[in-house]
Coordinates of C-alpha atoms in Angstrom, one line a residue:
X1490 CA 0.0 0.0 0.0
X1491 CA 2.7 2.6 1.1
X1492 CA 4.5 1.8 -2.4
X1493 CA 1.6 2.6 -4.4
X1494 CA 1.0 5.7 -2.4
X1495 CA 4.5 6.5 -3.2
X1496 CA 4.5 6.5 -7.1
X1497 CA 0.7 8.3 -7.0
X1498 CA 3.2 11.0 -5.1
X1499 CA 5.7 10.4 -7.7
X1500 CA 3.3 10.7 -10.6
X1501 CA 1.5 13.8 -9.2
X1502 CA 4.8 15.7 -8.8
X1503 CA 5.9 15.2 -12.1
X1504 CA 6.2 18.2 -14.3
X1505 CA 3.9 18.4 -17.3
X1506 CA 4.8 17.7 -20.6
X1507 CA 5.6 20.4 -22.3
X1508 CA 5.1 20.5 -26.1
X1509 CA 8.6 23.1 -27.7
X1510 CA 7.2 23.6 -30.9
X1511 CA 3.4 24.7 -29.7
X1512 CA 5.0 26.6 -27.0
X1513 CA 6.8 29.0 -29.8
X1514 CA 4.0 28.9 -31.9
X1515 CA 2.2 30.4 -28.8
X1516 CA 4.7 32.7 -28.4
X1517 CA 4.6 34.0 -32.3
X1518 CA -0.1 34.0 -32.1
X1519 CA 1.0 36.6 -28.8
X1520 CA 3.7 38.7 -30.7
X1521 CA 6.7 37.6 -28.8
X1522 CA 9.1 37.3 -31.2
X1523 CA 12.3 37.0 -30.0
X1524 CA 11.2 34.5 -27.6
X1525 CA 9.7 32.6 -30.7
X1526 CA 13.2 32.6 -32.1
X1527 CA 14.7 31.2 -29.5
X1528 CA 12.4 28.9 -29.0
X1529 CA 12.3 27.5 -32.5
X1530 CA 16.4 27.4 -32.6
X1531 CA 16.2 25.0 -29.5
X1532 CA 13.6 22.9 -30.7
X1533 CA 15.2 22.7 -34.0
X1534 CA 18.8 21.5 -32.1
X1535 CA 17.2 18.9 -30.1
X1536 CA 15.8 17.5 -33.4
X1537 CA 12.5 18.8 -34.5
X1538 CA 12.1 19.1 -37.9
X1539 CA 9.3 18.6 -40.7
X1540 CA 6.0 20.1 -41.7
X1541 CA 5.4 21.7 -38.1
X1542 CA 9.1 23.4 -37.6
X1543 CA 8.6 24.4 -41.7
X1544 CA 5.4 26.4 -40.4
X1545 CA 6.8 27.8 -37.7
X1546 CA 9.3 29.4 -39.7
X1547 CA 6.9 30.8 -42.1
X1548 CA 4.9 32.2 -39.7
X1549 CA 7.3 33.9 -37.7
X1550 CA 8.5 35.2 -40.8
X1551 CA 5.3 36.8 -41.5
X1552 CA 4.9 38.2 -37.9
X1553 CA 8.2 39.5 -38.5
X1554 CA 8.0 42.0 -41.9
X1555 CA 9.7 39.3 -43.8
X1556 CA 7.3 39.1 -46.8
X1557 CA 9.4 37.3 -49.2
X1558 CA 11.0 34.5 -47.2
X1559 CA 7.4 34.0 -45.7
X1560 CA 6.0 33.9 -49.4
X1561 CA 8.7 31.3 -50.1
X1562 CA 7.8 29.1 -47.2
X1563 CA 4.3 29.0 -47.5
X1564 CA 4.6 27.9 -51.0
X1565 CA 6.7 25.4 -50.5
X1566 CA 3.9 24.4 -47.9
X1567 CA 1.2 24.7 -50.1
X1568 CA 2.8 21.7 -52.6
X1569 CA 1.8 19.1 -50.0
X1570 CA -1.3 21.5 -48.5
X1571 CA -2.9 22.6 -51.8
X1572 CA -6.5 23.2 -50.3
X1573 CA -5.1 24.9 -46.8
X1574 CA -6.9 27.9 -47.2
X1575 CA -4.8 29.8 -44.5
X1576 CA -1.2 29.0 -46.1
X1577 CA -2.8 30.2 -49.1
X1578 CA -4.0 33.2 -47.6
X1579 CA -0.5 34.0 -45.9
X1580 CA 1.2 33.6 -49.1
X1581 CA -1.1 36.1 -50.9
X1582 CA -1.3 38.3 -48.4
X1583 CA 3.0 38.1 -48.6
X1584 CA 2.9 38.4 -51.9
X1585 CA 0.8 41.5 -51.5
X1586 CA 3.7 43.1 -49.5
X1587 CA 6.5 42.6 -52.0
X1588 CA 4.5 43.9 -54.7
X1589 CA 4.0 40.9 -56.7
X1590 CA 0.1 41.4 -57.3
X1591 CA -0.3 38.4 -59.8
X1592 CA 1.1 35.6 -57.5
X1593 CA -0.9 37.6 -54.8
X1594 CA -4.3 37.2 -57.6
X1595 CA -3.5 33.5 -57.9
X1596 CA -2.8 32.7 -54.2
X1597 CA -5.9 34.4 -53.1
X1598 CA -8.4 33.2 -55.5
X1599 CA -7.0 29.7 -54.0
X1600 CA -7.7 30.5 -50.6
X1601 CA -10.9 32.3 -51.4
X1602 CA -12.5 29.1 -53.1
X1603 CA -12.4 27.5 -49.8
X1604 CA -15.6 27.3 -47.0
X1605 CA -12.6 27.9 -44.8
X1606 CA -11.8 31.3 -46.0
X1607 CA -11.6 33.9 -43.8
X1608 CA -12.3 37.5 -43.9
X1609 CA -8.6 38.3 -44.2
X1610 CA -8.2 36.3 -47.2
X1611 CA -11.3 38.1 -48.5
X1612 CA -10.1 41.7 -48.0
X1613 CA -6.5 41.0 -49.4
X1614 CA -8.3 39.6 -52.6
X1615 CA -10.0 43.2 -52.5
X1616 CA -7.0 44.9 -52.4
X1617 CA -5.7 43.0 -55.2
X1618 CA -9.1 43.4 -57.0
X1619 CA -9.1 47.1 -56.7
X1620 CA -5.2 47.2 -58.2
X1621 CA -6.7 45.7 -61.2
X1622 CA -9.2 48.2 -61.3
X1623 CA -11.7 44.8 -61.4
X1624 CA -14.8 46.9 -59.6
X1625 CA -17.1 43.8 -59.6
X1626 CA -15.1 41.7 -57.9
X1627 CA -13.5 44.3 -55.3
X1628 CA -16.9 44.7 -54.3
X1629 CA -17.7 41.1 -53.9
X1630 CA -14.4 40.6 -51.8
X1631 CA -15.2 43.4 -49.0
X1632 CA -19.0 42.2 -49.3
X1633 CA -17.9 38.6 -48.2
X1634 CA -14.9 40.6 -45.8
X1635 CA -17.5 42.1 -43.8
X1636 CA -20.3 39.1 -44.4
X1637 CA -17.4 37.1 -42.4
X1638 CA -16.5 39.8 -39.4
X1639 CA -18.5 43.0 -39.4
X1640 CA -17.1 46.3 -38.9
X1641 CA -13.7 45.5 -39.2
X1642 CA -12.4 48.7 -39.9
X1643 CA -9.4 47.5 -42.3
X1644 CA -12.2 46.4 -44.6
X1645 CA -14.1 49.4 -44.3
X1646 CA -11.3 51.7 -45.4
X1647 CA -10.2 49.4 -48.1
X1648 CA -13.6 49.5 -49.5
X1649 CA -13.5 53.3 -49.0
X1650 CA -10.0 53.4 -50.7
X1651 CA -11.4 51.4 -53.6
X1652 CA -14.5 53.8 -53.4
X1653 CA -12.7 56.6 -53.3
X1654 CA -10.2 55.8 -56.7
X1655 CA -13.5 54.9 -58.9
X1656 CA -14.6 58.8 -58.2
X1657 CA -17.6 57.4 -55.6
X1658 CA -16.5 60.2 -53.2
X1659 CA -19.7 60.8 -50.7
X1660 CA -20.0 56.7 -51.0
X1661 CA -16.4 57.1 -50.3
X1662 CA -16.7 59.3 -47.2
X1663 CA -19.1 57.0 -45.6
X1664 CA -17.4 54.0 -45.3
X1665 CA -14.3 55.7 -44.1
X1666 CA -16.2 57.5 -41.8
X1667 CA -17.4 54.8 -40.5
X1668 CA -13.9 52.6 -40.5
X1669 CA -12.6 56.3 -38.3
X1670 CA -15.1 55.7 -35.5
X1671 CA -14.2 52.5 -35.2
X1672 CA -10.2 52.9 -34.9
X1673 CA -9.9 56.6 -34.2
X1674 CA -6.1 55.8 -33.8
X1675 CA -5.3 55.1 -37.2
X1676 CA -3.7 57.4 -39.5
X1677 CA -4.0 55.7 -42.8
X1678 CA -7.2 55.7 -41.9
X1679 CA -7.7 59.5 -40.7
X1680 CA -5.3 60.3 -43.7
X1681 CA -8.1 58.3 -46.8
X1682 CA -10.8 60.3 -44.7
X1683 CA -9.6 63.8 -45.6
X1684 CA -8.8 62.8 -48.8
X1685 CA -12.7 62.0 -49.5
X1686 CA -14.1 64.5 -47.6
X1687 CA -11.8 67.0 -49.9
X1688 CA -12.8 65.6 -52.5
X1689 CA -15.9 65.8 -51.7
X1690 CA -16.0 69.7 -50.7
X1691 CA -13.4 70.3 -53.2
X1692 CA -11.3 71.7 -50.5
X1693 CA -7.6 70.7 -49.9
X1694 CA -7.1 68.8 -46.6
X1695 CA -6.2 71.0 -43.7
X1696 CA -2.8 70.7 -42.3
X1697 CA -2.3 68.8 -39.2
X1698 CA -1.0 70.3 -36.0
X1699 CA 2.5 69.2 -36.2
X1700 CA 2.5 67.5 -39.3
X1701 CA 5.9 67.3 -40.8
X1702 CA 6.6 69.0 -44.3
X1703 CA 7.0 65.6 -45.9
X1704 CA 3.7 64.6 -45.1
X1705 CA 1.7 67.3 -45.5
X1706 CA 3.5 67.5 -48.8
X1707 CA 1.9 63.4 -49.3
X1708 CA -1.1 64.1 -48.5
X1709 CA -1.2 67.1 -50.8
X1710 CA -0.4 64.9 -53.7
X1711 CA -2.4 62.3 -53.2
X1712 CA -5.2 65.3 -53.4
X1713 CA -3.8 66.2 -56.4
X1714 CA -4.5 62.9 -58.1
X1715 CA -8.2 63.0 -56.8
X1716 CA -8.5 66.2 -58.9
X1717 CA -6.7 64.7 -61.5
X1718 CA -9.4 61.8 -61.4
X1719 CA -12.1 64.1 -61.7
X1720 CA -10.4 66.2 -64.6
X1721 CA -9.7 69.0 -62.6
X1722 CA -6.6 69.9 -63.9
X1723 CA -6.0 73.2 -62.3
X1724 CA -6.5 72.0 -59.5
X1725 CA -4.3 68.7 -59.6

């Protein structure tokens, strides 16, 4: 009796298993990068390797800026996970970021095909939709965005964006107006607003408090283009 009372003791002591590889993926999901480095490296000395480690790597590529090593991994992902609608979503949404807007086209049409699609994969596919100046299906892609998670504000100022270069200006302002309220903090954001609403009043933007020459200087351009757009030429 006292021995079996002695290995429950045992047993209940013992630490818990602990699993490397979900441990830095954990890390990666909560933005700790460096950790997730680290964490990886070690795993991969004691011997992990494979599919999951392959992952890993593309992902904390992607959390860290790098767009074209992540587009690289998740490719080579996607040859043994053709339907995984996420790797196919990361790898258009990296190909977005190095500028490569037909691999982005093809990646995200294959993500988008799935059930599994998210609103991510959705909105990137608008983005992509609007470079092409393809109006019908831009507007299909934020309709199923915001179908999948209402008032995401990214979505909502995408769709103004893509409002706003089609010449849609008051359309324009309301969905960016919208997109403002819900992240008040963002200046891309703030900064596609006061580009409708000038377009709208056919006012220049106001300078901001602060605002640096350079930007200012931006903003005034993009402005510019809007009259452009509407064949204002003076004005542009």
């Amino acid at each position: 009796m006292k021995l079996l009372l002695l290995a429950a003791a045992l047993a209940a002591a013992a630490p818990p298993t602990v699993d490397p590889l979900g441990e830095a993926a954990h890390a990666i999901a909560a933005g700790r990068l460096d950790q997730a480095r680290i964490m990886v490296a070690a795993a991969i000395k004691d011997g992990a390797k494979g599919e999951a480690v392959e992952r890993l790597l593309a992902d904390l590529a992607f959390r860290s800026g790098d767009f074209h090593l992540a587009l690289g991994r998740y490719e080579a992902l996607l040859k043994t996970n053709s339907g995984n609608a996420f790797l196919a979503e990361r790898a258009g949404i990296s190909a977005i970021n190095t500028g490569d807007l037909a691999r982005a086209a093809v990646l995200l049409e294959l993500a988008t095909e799935s059930s599994a699609a998210s609103w991510r994969a959705w909105n990137a596919r608008g983005v992509v939709a609007d470079h092409a100046g393809n109006w019908n299906l831009a507007d299909l892609a934020y309709s199923k965005a915001s179908a999948l998670q209402p008032d995401r504000p990214e979505v909502l100022n995408n769709l103004g964006w893509s409002l706003l270069i089609r010449g849609k200006w008051a359309e324009a302002a309301e969905q960016l107006e919208r997109a403002a309220a819900l992240d008040p903090k963002s200046r891309r954001i703030a900064d596609n607003l006061d580009l409708a609403r000038a377009a709208v009043s056919e006012d220049l933007p106001q300078r901001r408090r602060g605002e640096s020459d350079s930007d200012w200087a931006a903003r005034l351009n993009d402005a510019g283009v809007i009259a452009r757009l509407r064949g204002d030429r003076q004005r542009a």
